[in-house]
XYZ file of C-alpha atoms in Angstrom:
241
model
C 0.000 0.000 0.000
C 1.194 3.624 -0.892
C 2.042 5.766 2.095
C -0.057 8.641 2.119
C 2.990 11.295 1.913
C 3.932 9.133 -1.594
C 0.566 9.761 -3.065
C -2.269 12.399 -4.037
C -1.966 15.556 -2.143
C -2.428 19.315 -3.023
C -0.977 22.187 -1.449
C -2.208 25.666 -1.308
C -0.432 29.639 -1.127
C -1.313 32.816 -1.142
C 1.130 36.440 -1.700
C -0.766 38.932 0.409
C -0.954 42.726 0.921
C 0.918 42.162 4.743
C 0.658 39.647 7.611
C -2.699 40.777 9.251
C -5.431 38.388 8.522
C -8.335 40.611 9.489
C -7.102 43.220 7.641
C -4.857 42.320 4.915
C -5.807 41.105 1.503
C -4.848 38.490 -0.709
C -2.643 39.365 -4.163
C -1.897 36.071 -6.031
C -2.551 32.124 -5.040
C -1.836 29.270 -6.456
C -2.812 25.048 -5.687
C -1.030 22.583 -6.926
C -2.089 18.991 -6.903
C 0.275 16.067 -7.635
C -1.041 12.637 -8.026
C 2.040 10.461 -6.934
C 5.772 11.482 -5.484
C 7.325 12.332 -9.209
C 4.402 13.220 -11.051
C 4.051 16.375 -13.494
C 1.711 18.330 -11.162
C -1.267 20.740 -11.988
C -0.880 24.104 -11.011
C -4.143 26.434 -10.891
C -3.193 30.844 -10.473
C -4.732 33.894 -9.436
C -3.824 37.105 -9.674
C -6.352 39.283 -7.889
C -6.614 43.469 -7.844
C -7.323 43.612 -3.765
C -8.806 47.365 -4.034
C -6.632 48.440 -1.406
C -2.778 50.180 -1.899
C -0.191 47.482 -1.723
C 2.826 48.571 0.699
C 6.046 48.421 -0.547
C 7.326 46.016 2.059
C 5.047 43.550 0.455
C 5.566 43.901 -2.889
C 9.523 43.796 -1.772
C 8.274 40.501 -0.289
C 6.438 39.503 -3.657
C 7.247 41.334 -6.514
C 3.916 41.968 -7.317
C 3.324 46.259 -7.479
C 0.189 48.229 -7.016
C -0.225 49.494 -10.584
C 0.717 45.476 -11.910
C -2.027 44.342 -9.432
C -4.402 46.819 -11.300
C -3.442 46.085 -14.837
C -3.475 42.114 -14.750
C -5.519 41.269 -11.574
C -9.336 39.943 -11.177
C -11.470 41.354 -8.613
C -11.705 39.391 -5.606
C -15.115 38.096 -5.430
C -14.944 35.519 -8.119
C -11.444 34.968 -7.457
C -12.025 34.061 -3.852
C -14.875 31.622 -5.153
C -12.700 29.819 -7.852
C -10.070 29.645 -4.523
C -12.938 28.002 -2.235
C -14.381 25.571 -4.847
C -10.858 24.369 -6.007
C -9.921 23.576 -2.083
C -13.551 22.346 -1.736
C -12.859 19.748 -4.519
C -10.000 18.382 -2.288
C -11.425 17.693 0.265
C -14.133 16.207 -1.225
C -11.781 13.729 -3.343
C -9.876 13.270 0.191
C -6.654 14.657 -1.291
C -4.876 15.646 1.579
C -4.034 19.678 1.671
C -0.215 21.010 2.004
C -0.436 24.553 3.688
C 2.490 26.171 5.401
C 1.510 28.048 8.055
C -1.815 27.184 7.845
C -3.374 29.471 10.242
C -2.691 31.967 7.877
C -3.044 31.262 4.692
C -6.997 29.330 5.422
C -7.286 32.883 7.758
C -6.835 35.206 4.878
C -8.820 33.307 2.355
C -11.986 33.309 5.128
C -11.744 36.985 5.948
C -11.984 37.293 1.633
C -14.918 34.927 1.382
C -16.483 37.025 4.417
C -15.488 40.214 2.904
C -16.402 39.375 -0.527
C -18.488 36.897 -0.777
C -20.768 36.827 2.279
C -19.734 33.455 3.559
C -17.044 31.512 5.002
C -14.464 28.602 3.884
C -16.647 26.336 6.411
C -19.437 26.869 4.266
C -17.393 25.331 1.063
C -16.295 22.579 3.500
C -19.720 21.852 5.057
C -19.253 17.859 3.887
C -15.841 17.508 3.563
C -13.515 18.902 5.717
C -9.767 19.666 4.589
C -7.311 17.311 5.831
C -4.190 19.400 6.214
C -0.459 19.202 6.353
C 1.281 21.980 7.757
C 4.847 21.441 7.155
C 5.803 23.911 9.461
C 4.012 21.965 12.601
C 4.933 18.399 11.489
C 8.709 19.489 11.293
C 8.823 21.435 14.632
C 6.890 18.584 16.546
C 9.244 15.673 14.623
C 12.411 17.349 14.938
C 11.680 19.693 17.994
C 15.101 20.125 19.399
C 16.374 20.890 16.099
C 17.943 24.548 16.793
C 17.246 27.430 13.998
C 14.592 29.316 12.113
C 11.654 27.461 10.365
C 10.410 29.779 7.374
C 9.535 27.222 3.886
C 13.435 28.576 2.613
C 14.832 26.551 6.004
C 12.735 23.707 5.538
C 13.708 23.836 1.982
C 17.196 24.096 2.798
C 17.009 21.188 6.069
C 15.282 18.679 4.155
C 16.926 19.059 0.477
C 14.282 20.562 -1.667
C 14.413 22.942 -4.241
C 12.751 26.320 -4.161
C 12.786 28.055 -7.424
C 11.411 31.574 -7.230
C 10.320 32.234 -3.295
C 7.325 34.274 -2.330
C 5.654 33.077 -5.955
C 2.628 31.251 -4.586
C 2.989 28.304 -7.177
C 6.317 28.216 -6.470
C 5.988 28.133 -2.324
C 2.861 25.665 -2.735
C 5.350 23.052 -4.999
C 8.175 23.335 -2.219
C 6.014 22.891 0.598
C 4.298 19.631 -0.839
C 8.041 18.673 -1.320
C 9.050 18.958 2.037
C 6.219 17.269 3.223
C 6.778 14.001 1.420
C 10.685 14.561 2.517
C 9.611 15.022 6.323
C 6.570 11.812 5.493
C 9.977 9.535 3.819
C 12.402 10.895 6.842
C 9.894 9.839 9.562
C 8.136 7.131 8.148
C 8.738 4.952 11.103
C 6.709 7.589 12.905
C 4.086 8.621 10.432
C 3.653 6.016 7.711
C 0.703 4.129 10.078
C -1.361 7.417 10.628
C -4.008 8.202 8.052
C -3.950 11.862 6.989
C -7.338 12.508 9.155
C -5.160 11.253 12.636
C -2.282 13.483 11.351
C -5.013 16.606 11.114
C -6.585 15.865 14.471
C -2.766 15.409 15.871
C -1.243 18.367 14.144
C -4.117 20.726 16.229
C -2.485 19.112 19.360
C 0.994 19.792 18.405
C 0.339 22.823 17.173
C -1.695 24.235 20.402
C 1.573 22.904 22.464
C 3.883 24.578 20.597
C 1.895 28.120 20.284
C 1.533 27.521 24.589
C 6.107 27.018 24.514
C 6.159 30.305 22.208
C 3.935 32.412 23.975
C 5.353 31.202 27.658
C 8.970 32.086 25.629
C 7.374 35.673 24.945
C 6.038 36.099 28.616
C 9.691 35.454 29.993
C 11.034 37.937 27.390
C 8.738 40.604 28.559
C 7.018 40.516 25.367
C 3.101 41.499 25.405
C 2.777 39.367 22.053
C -0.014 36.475 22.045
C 0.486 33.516 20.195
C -3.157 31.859 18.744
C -3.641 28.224 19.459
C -5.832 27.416 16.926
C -5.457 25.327 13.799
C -5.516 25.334 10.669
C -7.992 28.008 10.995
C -8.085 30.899 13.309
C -11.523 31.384 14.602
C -13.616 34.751 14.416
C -13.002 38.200 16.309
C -15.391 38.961 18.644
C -17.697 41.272 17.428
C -17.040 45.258 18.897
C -19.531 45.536 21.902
């Protein structure tokens, strides 16, 4: 039997106006689905105008500038739809979903479907739900005492995978399925027995323990900064009493 890191999975990214879900907007994304470990994979793009001015630290980030945005880019609300209904497919065929950092990048695209479409990615996943790898969480729970940063260029770097063209969301989305099938082949002994639903239910565990290690890290720093728990998707703000 194939191990599940050897066989279908997708893997979604997004380039984005900044690093505030609630308030930032989403510039380009890509998925990319492989069938099998080695297979030519298919890569779906969008390039969206967010409506909003696009600071120069991001588009130092991304490459992508204001006026480019405007020339070339859709308008969100079908974008975010296409976005939705392509993940939604995933799920539903059980194809497992790469996201690093997935608080954020799942984040984002909600606050878009909310902002722009009324809804909410639960709504799209209302029966199937995503089963997600976060290479990012698998990685610091596997390898925990491993000392060093943990962006997708150090994972890329750690675990021997090629990143051609960072901070292009096709390009981040490709690398990140690579590393997970390099972190699923380096820990198989560990992994290769869990279905990709136990690793989802796990990875909220791990993920919770290591945001409660960062923020206690922050506390004894004297830094005010909180650290959110949740995952792979942060839940709502409160609303403003």
């Amino acid at each position: 039997m194939t191990c599940w890191y050897e066989g279908p999975l997708a893997a979604f990214d997004t380039e984005t106006t900044g690093v505030d879900v609630e308030t930032d907007r989403i510039v380009s994304a890509a998925v990319v689905v492989q069938d099998a470990a080695g297979t030519r994979p298919r890569v779906s793009r969008w390039l969206v105008n967010p409506g909003v001015p696009v600071p120069a630290g991001a588009t130092e980030v991304h490459g992508l500038t204001e006026e480019h945005l405007q020339l070339n880019g859709r308008w969100p609300a079908p974008v975010m739809f296409e976005i939705a209904e392509t993940l939604a497919e995933q799920a539903t065929a059980g194809r497992p979903l790469v996201v690093m950092n997935a608080p954020f990048d799942l984040t984002i695209l909600d606050r878009e479907l909310r902002r722009h479409r009324a809804s909410s990615l639960d709504r799209w996943l209302d029966s199937s739900p995503l089963l997600v790898l976060d290479p990012r969480v698998l990685d610091k729970h596997l390898d925990r005492y491993r000392k060093g940063r943990r962006t997708l260029t150090d994972l890329c770097e750690h675990y021997g995978v090629a990143l051609d063209g960072a901070h292009d969301a096709a390009a981040d989305a490709q690398a990140a399925l690579d590393v997970v099938r390099a972190v699923g082949r380096r820990f198989a002994a560990r992994l290769e027995r869990l279905e990709p639903l136990e690793l989802h239910n796990l990875q909220a565990v791990w993920h919770a323990a290591q945001a409660r290690g960062l923020q206690a890290w922050f506390a004894r720093s004297g830094s005010e900064e909180s650290v959110d728990p949740a995952w792979p998707l942060r839940p709502d703000l409160p609303a403003a009493a």
